[in-house]
Structure formats: structure tokens, C-alpha cells
Tab-separated table of C-alpha atoms in Angstrom:
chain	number	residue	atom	x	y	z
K	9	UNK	CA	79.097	92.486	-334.833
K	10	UNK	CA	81.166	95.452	-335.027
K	11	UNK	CA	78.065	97.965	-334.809
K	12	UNK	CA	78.439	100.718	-331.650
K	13	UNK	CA	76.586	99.560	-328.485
K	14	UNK	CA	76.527	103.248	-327.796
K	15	UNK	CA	72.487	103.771	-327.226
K	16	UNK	CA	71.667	107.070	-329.436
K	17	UNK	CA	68.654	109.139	-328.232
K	18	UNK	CA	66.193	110.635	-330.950
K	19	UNK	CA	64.405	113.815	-329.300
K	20	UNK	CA	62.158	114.689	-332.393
K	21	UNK	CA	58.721	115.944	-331.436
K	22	UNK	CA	59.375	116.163	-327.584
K	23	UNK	CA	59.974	112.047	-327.360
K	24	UNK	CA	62.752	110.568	-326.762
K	25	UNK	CA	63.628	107.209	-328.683
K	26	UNK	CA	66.774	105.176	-327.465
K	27	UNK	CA	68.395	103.345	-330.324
K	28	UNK	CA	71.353	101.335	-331.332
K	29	UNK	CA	72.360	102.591	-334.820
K	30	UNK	CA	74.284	100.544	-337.448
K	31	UNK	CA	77.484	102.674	-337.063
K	32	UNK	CA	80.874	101.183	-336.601
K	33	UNK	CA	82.742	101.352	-333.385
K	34	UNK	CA	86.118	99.479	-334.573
K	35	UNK	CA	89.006	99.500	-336.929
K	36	UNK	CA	87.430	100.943	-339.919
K	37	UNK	CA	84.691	102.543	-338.608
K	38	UNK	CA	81.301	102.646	-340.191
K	39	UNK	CA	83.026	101.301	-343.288
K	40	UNK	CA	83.505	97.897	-341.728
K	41	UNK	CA	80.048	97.372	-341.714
K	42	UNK	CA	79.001	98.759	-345.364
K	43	UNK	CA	77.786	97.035	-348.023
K	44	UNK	CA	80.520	97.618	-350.160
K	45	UNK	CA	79.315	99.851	-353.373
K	46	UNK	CA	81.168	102.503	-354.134
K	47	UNK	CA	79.110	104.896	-356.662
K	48	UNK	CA	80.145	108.791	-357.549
K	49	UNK	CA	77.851	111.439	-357.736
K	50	UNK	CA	76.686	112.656	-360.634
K	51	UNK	CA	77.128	116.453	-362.288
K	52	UNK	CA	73.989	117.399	-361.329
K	53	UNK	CA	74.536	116.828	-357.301
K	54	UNK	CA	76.832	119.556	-357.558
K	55	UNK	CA	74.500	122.322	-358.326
K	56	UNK	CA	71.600	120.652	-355.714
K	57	UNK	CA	68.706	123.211	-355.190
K	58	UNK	CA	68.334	123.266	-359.058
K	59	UNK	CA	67.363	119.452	-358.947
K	60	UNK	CA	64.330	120.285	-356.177
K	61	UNK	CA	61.507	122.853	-357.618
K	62	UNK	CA	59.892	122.827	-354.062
K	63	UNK	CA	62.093	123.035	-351.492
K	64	UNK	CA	60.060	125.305	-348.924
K	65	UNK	CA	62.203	126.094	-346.525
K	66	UNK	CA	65.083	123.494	-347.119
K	67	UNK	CA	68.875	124.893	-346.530
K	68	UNK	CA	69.801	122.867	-349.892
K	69	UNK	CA	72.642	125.312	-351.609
K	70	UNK	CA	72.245	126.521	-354.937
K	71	UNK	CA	76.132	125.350	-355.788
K	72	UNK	CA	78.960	123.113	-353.743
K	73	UNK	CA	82.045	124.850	-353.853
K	74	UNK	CA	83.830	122.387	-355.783
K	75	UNK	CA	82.634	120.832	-359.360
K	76	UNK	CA	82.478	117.230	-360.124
K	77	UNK	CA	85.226	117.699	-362.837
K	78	UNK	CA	87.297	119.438	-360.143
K	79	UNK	CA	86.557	115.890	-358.013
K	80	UNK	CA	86.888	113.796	-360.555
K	81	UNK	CA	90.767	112.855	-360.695
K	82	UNK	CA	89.753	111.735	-356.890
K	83	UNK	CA	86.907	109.799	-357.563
K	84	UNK	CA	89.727	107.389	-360.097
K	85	UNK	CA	92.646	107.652	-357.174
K	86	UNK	CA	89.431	106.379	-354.487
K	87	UNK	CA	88.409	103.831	-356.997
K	88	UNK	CA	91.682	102.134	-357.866
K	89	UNK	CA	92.735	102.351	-353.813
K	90	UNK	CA	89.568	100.474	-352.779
K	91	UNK	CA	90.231	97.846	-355.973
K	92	UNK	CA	86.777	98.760	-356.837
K	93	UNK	CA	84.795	95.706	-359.217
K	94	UNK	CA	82.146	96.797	-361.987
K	95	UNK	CA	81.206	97.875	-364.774
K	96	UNK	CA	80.547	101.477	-366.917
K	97	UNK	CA	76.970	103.101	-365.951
K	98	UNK	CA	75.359	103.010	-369.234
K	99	UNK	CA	74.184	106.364	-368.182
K	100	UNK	CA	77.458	108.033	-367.875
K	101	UNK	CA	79.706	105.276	-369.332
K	102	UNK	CA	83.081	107.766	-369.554
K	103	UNK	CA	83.261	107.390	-365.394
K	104	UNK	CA	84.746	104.064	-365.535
K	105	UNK	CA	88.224	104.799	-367.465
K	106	UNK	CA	88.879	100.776	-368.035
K	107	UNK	CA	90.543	101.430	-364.451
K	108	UNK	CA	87.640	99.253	-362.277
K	109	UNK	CA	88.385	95.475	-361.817
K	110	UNK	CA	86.275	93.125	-363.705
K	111	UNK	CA	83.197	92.112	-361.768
K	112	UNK	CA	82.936	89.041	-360.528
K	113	UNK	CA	80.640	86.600	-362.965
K	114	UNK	CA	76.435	87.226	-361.788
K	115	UNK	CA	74.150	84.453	-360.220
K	116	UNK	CA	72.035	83.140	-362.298
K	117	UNK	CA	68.876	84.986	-360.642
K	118	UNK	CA	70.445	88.158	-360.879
K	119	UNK	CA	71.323	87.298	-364.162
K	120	UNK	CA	67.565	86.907	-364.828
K	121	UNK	CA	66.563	90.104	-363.277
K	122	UNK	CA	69.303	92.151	-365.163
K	123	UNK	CA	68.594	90.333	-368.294
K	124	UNK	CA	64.761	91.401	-367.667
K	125	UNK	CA	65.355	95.170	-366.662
K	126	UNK	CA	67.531	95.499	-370.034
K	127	UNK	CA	64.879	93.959	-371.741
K	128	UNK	CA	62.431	96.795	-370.155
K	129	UNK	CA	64.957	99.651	-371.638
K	130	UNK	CA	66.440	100.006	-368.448
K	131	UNK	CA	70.297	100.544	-367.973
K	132	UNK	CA	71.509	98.008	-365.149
K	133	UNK	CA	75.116	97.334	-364.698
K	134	UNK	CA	77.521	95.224	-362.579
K	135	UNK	CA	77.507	97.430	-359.250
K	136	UNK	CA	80.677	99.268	-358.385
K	137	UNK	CA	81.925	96.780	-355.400
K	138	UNK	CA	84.594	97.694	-352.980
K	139	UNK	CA	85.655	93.764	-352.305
K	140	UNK	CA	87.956	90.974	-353.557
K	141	UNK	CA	86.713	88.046	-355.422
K	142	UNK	CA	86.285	85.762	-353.235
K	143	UNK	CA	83.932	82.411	-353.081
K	144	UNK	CA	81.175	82.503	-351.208
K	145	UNK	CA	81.346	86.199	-350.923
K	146	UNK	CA	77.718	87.090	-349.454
K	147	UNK	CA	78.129	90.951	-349.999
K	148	UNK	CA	77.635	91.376	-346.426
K	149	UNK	CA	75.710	94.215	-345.176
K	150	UNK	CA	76.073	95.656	-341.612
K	151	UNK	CA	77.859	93.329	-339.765
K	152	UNK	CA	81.813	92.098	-340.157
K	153	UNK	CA	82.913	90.131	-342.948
K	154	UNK	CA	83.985	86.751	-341.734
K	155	UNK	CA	85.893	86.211	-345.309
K	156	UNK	CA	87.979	89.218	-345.027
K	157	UNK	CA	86.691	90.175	-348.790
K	158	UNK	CA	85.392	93.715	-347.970
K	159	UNK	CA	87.489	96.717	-349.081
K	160	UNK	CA	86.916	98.542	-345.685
K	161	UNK	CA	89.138	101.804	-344.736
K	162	UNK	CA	90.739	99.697	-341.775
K	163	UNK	CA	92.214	96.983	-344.583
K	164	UNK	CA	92.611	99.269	-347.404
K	165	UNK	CA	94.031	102.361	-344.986
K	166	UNK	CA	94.654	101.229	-341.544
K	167	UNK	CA	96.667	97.813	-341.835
K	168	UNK	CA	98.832	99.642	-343.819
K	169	UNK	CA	100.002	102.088	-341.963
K	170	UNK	CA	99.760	99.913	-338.963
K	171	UNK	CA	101.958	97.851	-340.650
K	172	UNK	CA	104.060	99.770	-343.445
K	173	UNK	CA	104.197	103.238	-342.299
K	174	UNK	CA	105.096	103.304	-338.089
K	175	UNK	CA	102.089	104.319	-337.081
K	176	UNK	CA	100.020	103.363	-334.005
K	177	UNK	CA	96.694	102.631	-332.290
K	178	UNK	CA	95.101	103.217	-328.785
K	179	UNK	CA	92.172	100.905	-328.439
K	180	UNK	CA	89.681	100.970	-325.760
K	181	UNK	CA	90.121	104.629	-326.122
K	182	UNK	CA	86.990	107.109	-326.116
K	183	UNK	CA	87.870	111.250	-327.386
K	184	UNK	CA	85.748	113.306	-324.679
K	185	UNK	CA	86.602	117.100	-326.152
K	186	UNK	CA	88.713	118.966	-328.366
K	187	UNK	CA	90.958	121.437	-326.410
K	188	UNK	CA	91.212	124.694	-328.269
K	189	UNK	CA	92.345	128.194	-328.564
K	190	UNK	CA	91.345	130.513	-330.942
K	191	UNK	CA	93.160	129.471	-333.456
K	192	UNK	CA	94.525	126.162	-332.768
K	193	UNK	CA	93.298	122.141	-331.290
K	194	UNK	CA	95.822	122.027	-328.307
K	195	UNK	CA	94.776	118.611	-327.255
K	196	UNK	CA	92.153	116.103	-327.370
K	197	UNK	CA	90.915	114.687	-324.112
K	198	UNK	CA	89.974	110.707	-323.595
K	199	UNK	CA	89.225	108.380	-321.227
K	200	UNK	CA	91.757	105.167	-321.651
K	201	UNK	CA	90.916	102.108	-319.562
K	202	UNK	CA	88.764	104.834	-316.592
K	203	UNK	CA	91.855	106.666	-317.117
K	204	UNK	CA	91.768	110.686	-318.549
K	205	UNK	CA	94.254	111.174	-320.661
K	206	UNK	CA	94.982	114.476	-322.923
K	207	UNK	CA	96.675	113.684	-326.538
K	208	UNK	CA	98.693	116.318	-328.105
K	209	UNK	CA	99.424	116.733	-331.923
K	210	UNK	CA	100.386	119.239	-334.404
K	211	UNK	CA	97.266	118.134	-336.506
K	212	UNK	CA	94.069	116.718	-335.261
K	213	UNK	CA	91.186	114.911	-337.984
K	214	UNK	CA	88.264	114.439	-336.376
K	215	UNK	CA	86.403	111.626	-338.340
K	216	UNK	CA	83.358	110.518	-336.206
K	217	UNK	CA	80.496	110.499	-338.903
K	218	UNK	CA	77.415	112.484	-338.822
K	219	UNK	CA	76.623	112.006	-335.302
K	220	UNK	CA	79.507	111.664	-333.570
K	221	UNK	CA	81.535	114.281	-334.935
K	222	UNK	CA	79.339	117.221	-334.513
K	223	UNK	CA	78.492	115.937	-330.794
K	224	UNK	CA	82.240	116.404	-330.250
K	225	UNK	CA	82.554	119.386	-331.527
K	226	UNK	CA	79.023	120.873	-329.771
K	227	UNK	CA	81.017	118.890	-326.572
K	228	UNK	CA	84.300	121.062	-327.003
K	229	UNK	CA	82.978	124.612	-325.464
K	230	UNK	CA	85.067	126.965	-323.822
K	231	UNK	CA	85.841	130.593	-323.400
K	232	UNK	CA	86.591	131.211	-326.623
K	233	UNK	CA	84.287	128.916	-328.280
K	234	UNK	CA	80.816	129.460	-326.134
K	235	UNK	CA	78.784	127.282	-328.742
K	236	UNK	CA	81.167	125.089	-329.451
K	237	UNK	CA	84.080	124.100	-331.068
K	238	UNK	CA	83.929	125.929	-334.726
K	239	UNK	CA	80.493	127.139	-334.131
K	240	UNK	CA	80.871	130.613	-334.892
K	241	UNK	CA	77.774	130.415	-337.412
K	242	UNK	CA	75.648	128.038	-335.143
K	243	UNK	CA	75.506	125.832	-337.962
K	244	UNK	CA	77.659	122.631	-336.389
K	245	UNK	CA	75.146	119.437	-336.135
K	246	UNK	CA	72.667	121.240	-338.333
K	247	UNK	CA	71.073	119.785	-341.702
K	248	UNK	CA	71.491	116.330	-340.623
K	249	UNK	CA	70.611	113.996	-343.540
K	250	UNK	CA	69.737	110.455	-342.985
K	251	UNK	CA	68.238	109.006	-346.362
K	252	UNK	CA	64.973	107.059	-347.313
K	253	UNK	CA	65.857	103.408	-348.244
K	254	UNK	CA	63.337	100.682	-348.965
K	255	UNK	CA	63.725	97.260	-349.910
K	256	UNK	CA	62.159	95.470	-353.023
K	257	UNK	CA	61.702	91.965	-352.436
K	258	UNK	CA	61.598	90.025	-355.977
K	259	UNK	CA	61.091	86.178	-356.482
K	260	UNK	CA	63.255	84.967	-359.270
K	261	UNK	CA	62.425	82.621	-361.405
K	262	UNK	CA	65.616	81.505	-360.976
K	263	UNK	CA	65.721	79.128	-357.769
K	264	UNK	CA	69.415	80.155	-356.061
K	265	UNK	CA	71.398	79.707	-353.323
K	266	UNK	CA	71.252	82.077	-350.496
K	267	UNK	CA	74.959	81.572	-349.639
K	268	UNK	CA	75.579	83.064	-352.873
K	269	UNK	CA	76.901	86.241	-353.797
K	270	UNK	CA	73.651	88.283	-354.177
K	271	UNK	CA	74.585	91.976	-354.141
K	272	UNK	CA	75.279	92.205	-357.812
K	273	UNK	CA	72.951	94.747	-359.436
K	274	UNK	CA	72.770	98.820	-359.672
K	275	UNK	CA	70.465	100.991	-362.245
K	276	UNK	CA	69.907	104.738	-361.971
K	277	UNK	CA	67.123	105.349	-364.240
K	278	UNK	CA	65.298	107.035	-361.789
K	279	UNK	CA	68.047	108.888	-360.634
K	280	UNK	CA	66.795	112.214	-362.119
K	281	UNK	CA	63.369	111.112	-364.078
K	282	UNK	CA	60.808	113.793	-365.351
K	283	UNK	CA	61.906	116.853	-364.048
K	284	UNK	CA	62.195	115.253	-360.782
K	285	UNK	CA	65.364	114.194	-358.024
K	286	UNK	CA	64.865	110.597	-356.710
K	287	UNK	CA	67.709	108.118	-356.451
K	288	UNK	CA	69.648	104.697	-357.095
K	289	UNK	CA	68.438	101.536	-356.626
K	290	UNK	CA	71.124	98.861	-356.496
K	291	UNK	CA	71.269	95.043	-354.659
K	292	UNK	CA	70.840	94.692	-351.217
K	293	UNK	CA	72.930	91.942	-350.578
K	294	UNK	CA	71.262	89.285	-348.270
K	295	UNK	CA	68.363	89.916	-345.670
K	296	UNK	CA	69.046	90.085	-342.135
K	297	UNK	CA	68.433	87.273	-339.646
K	298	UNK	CA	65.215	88.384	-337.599
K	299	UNK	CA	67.304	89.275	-334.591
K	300	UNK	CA	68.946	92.240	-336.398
K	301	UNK	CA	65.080	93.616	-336.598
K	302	UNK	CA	64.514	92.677	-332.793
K	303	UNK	CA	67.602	94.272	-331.457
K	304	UNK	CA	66.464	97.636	-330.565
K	305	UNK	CA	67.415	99.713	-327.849
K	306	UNK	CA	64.388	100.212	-326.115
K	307	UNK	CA	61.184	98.329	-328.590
K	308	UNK	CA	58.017	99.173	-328.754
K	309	UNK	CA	54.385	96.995	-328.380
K	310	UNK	CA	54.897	95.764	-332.016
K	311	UNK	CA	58.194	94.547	-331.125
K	312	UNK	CA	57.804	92.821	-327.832
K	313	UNK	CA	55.114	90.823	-329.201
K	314	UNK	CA	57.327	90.116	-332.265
K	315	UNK	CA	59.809	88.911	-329.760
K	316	UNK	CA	57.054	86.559	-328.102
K	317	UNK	CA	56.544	85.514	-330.957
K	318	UNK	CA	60.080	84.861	-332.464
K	319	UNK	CA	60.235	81.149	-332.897
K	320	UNK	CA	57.514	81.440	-336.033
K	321	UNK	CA	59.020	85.090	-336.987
K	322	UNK	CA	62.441	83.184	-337.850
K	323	UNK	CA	60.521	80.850	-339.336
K	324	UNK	CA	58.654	83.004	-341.558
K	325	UNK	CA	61.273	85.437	-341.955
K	326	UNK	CA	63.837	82.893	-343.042
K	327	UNK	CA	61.147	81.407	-345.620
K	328	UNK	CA	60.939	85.260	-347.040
K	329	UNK	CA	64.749	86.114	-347.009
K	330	UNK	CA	65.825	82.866	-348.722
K	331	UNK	CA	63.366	83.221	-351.663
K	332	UNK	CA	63.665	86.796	-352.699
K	333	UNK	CA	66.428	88.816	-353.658
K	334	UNK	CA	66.243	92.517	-352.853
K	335	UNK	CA	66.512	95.297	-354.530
K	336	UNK	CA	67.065	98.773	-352.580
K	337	UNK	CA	65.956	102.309	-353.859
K	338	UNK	CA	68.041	105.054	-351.671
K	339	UNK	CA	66.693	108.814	-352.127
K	340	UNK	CA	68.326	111.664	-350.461
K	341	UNK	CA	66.381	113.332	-348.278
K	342	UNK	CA	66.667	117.584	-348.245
K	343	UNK	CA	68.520	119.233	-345.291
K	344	UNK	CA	66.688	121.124	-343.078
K	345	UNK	CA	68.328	123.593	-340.236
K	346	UNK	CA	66.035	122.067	-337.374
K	347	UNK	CA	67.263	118.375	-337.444
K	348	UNK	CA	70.244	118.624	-336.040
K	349	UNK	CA	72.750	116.858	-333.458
K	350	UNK	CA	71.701	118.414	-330.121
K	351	UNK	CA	74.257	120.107	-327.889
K	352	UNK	CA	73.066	118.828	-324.945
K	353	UNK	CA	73.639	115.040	-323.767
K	354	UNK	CA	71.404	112.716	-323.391
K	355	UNK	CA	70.320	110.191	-320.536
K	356	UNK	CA	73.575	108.472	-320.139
K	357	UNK	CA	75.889	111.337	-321.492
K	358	UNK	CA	75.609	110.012	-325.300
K	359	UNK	CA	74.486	111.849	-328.790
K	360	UNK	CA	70.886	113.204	-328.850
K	361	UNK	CA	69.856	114.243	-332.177
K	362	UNK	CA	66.511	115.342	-333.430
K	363	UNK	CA	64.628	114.662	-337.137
K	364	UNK	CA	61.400	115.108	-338.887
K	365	UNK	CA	60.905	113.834	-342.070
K	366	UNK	CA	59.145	116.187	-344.243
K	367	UNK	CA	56.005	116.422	-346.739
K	368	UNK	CA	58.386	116.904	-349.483
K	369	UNK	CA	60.668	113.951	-349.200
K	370	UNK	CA	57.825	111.606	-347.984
K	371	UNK	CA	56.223	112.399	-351.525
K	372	UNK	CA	59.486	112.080	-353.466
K	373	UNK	CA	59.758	108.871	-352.002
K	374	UNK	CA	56.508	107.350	-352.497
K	375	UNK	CA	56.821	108.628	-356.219
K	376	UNK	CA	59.964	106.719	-356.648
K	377	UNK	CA	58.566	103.731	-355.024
K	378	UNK	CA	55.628	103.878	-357.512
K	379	UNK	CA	58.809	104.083	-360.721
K	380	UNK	CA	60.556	101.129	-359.643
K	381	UNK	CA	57.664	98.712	-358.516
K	382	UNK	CA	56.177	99.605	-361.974
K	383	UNK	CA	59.445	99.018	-363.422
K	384	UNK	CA	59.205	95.183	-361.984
K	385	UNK	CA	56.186	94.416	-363.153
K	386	UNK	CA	54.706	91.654	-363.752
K	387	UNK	CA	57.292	90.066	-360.769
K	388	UNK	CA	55.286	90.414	-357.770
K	389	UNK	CA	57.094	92.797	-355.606
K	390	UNK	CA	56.820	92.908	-351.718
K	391	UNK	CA	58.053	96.523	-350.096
K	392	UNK	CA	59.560	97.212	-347.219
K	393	UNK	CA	59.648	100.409	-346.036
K	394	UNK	CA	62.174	102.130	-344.083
């Protein structure tokens, strides 16, 4: 489905976990498999350890070294590339600029939840969706879109160039290490077809996502670079960040279709609420088949009974996904030097990181949780955690 098949090992705590992550592996990358919202940052993300009162001993900076005015011109140029759909955040309703496409018209049981959340005074608006308007759009999340509606980086970017601009591709072509003096990439080394090949070029973007672009780097020692490549302050695959998302499953009123459209919905109330940093919470788009929550690397108990049991899983799964419609909340968690992208390989030569989540961001979390379930009341709201 377009997801790596590269099995990622977690060493946190001494124990190794093989996994299969939802990151891209094809044209596109990770961004072929997103769910499509697009959302800036707000002002206050700019100036981050001012949002957190207890940090401890999180790296979080006091400042970034750009501002969000100073990104904003970029944010409009993204937005109009990636023929972004919504409408104005009633909480900062100058970001949209008229320039966003209309949104396509809501389901009736989104509709009913927007209608209700308004009603609540909340602020919900049509989410800010990176796709064309096309029927039976599902919103996909995580896995290819077979309608071609999705405003990825490989249609939006790639084809283009491909296309328009004389540039080219090597598939089934995997970068080992980065080359380099001491001031300058000399070549990238790959394996083509069992073949190693070295690729020379006068400039060299290494775009690999959290993971994989600090392993290559961490992978590209030499002489002059002992720790790695650009790992003069030790500080390459450190502060990884990986987010706390949980689902909200709410039963409409509303019967709908589950073919529909669903991923329709984003408030951020609870963005910044009582002195305190939390998060979004915005339309999930439909629930995955049961085999996306079987299809792990290496499962525990739990899971190989689950797969014993699969025949009445789908069955009760599917009679969950098709009622509800989902809402997610996504909090940032804090960055913390010792989860980090390890240097070393692992088993079969892949990424290794490590992560803890800590006390802080746990309690964040369950706080926010506690906001938006309160929010929903009196729908009856089933959680799942992440």
C-alpha cells in the first residue's frame, strides 16, 4: 500500500521492538500516504518553551530562528501549490487570504457534529484539505489513493518535473552514505538492482524524514566526520518527536454512508486552553480495515490471539468503523536529547531508534483527552488510544 516494508527496530528500555511504520517508500514519500490536511502553525509555536511551564529537562528552545510572519508569505505560496480546500479558522481567521479553494459541501453527519460543536461555543471549520473534489473521495489515510484526488508531493512536485522540467528518476534505488569532505557531499553511494553505484552532484537534499535521514547521516562517518556526517555537536538523530494521537469515536445521529467523504472537520479550541499547550483535533477520515491493526512486524500475545481470532474481529471491527465517525486530537510531544535515531544498525542493517514517553506529555495528554470528550458530551464517545 505504498507504506516501507523496511522493519524499524525500537531499542527503548533495553528491548528491542521490530516494526513496520506508516512511512512512504515511493514517489511522494510519506506524503503519499497522508491524510491530506494541511494546517500552519500558530504564533505561539514559534517561541515554544514559553507555551510549557514544566519542562524538566526537555531541550524545547526558548525561540525558532525564524518568526511566523517571516514564514508566512510561504505558508500562502504552500497553500495555493497544494490547491489546498477550507475554510478561515475562526480562531485566526486573517490566515486564509480568500486564496484556499472552497471546501467541498459536508456530509450530513458531519454536518450534525459541526452544527453541534458551534452550538457548544466551539470554533469548527471546514479542514484545510490538500485534495481535488472528487466523488467518492474517502479522505484516505495511510495507504494510496485509488482516485488520484490527494495533493501528494509526487503529483503536485514530482510529475511535474518528471514531465515539464527534464528531470529524472532511479527507482529500485536505495542511498547507503553520503561521501564527504570537510566542506563538501562528493557523492552519494547506492545500491541499484545488487549493484553499488556512487552519484555525483553539485547539490545533494537529503529528504528521508525523521528516521531515515538522520540514520544516513549517523551512516556517513569518515575521517573527517568521526560521528557522522554534520555531527560536529552530537546532536544529529537527537530530540526525536513522534506525537500523541487518539481517536474519538462518535455515533451520529445522522445514519451515513461509509463510502462517503468523512474527513471534513478541524477545531483548535484546545490548542492553547488555560495556560496550558495541547493540540488540534480534526477528522480522521475512515477507520482502518482490521488487518492494518494486525500487520505488525513482530506482534505480541494480544495480537496473535487477535489474529486467531480475526474472522469475529472484522466482524466487530467493521460493525464499529461503519457507525462512528472519528475525531482525532494530535498533541506534540516535548523533545528530549535521549530519544534519538541510534548510530548503530540494527538486526538486518536498518534504523534503530530509541523513545520514552515522558510524565509530562502523558499528563498533557490525558488532560486534553478529558477537554474534548467533555466537549462531546452527551454523544457517547469511545477512545482509542495511541
Amino acid at each position: 500500500g505504498g507504506r516501507n516494508p523496511e522493519v524499524v527496530e525500537d531499542a527503548t528500555e533495553g528491548r528491542d521492538q521490530r516494526i513496520i511504520t506508516d512511512l512512504g517508500a515511493g514517489v511522494g514519500g510519506s506524503s503519499a500516504l497522508y491524510g491530506m490536511i494541511l494546517e500552519r502553525f500558530f504564533p505561539c509555536d514559534f517561541t515554544p518553551r514559553a507555551n510549557f511551564q514544566d519542562a524538566g529537562d526537555s531541550t524545547v528552545p526558548e525561540a525558532w530562528p525564524i518568526s511566523y510572519e517571516q514564514l508566512k508569505p510561504w505558508y500562502v505560496k504552500a497553500e495555493k501549490l497544494y490547491r489546498v480546500r477550507g475554510a478561515a479558522d475562526p480562531l485566526r481567521p486573517d490566515d486564509a487570504e480568500g486564496h484556499l479553494l472552497a471546501p467541498p459541501k459536508m456530509i450530513d453527519a458531519n454536518q450534525e457534529i459541526f452544527d453541534f460543536l458551534r452550538a457548544r461555543g466551539l470554533n469548527p471549520y471546514p479542514a484545510h484539505l490538500a485534495c481535488e473534489d472528487v466523488p467518492g473521495c474517502m479522505g484516505c489515510n495511510a495507504s494510496l489513493c485509488p482516485k488520484d484526488c490527494r495533493n501528494d508531493a509526487g503529483r503536485i512536485c514530482v510529475r511535474p518535473a518528471l514531465r515539464d522540467h527534464g528531470a529524472e528518476m532511479l527507482s529500485e534505488c536505495r542511498a547507503v552514505r553520503l561521501e564527504a569532505g570537510r566542506t563538501q557531499v562528493e557523492k552519494l553511494i547506492c545500491v541499484r538492482r545488487g549493484k553499488t553505484i556512487a552519484l555525483r552532484a553539485k547539490v545533494f537534499v537529503v529528504a528521508g524524514g525523521a528516521l531515515f535521514t538522520p540514520a544516513l547521516l549517523l551512516n556517513s562517518s569518515s575521517a573527517e566526520w568521526p560521528e557522522g556526517l554534520a555531527n560536529r555537536s552530537g546532536m544529529v538523530g537527537r530530540n526525536l518527536m513522534r506525537h500523541l494521537a487518539n481517536l474519538h469515536l462518535v455515533t451520529p445521529q445522522t445514519p451515513f454512508p461509509f463510502q462517503e467523504r468523512l474527513k471534513e472537520i478541524a477545531f483548535n479550541d484546545f490548542y492553547s486552553s488555560g495556560g496550558r499547550k495541547y493540540g488540534t483535533v480534526q477528522s480522521f477520515g475512515p477507520l482502518p480495515p482490521v488487518q492494518r491493526v494486525l500487520n505488525r512486524a513482530e506482534p505480541g500475545v494480544r495480537l496473535k490471539l487477535l489474529r486467531i481470532g480475526r474472522p469475529v474481529g472484522e466482524f466487530l471491527w467493521d460493525r464499529v468503523r461503519m457507525r462512528r465517525l472519528a475525531l482525532a486530537t494530535i498533541m506534540e510531544d516535548l523533545p528530549y536529547a535521549e530519544n534519538r535515531v541510534l548510530p548503530e544498525h540494527g538486526a538486518d542493517g536498518g534504523v534503530r531508534f530509541q523513545y520514552t514517553l515522558h510524565e509530562n506529555d502523558l499528563r498533557r495528554a490525558k488532560e486534553f483527552e478529558t477537554e474534548v470528550v467533555q466537549a462531546l458530551r452527551p454523544y457517547p464517545v469511545m477512545t482509542m488510544r495511541g
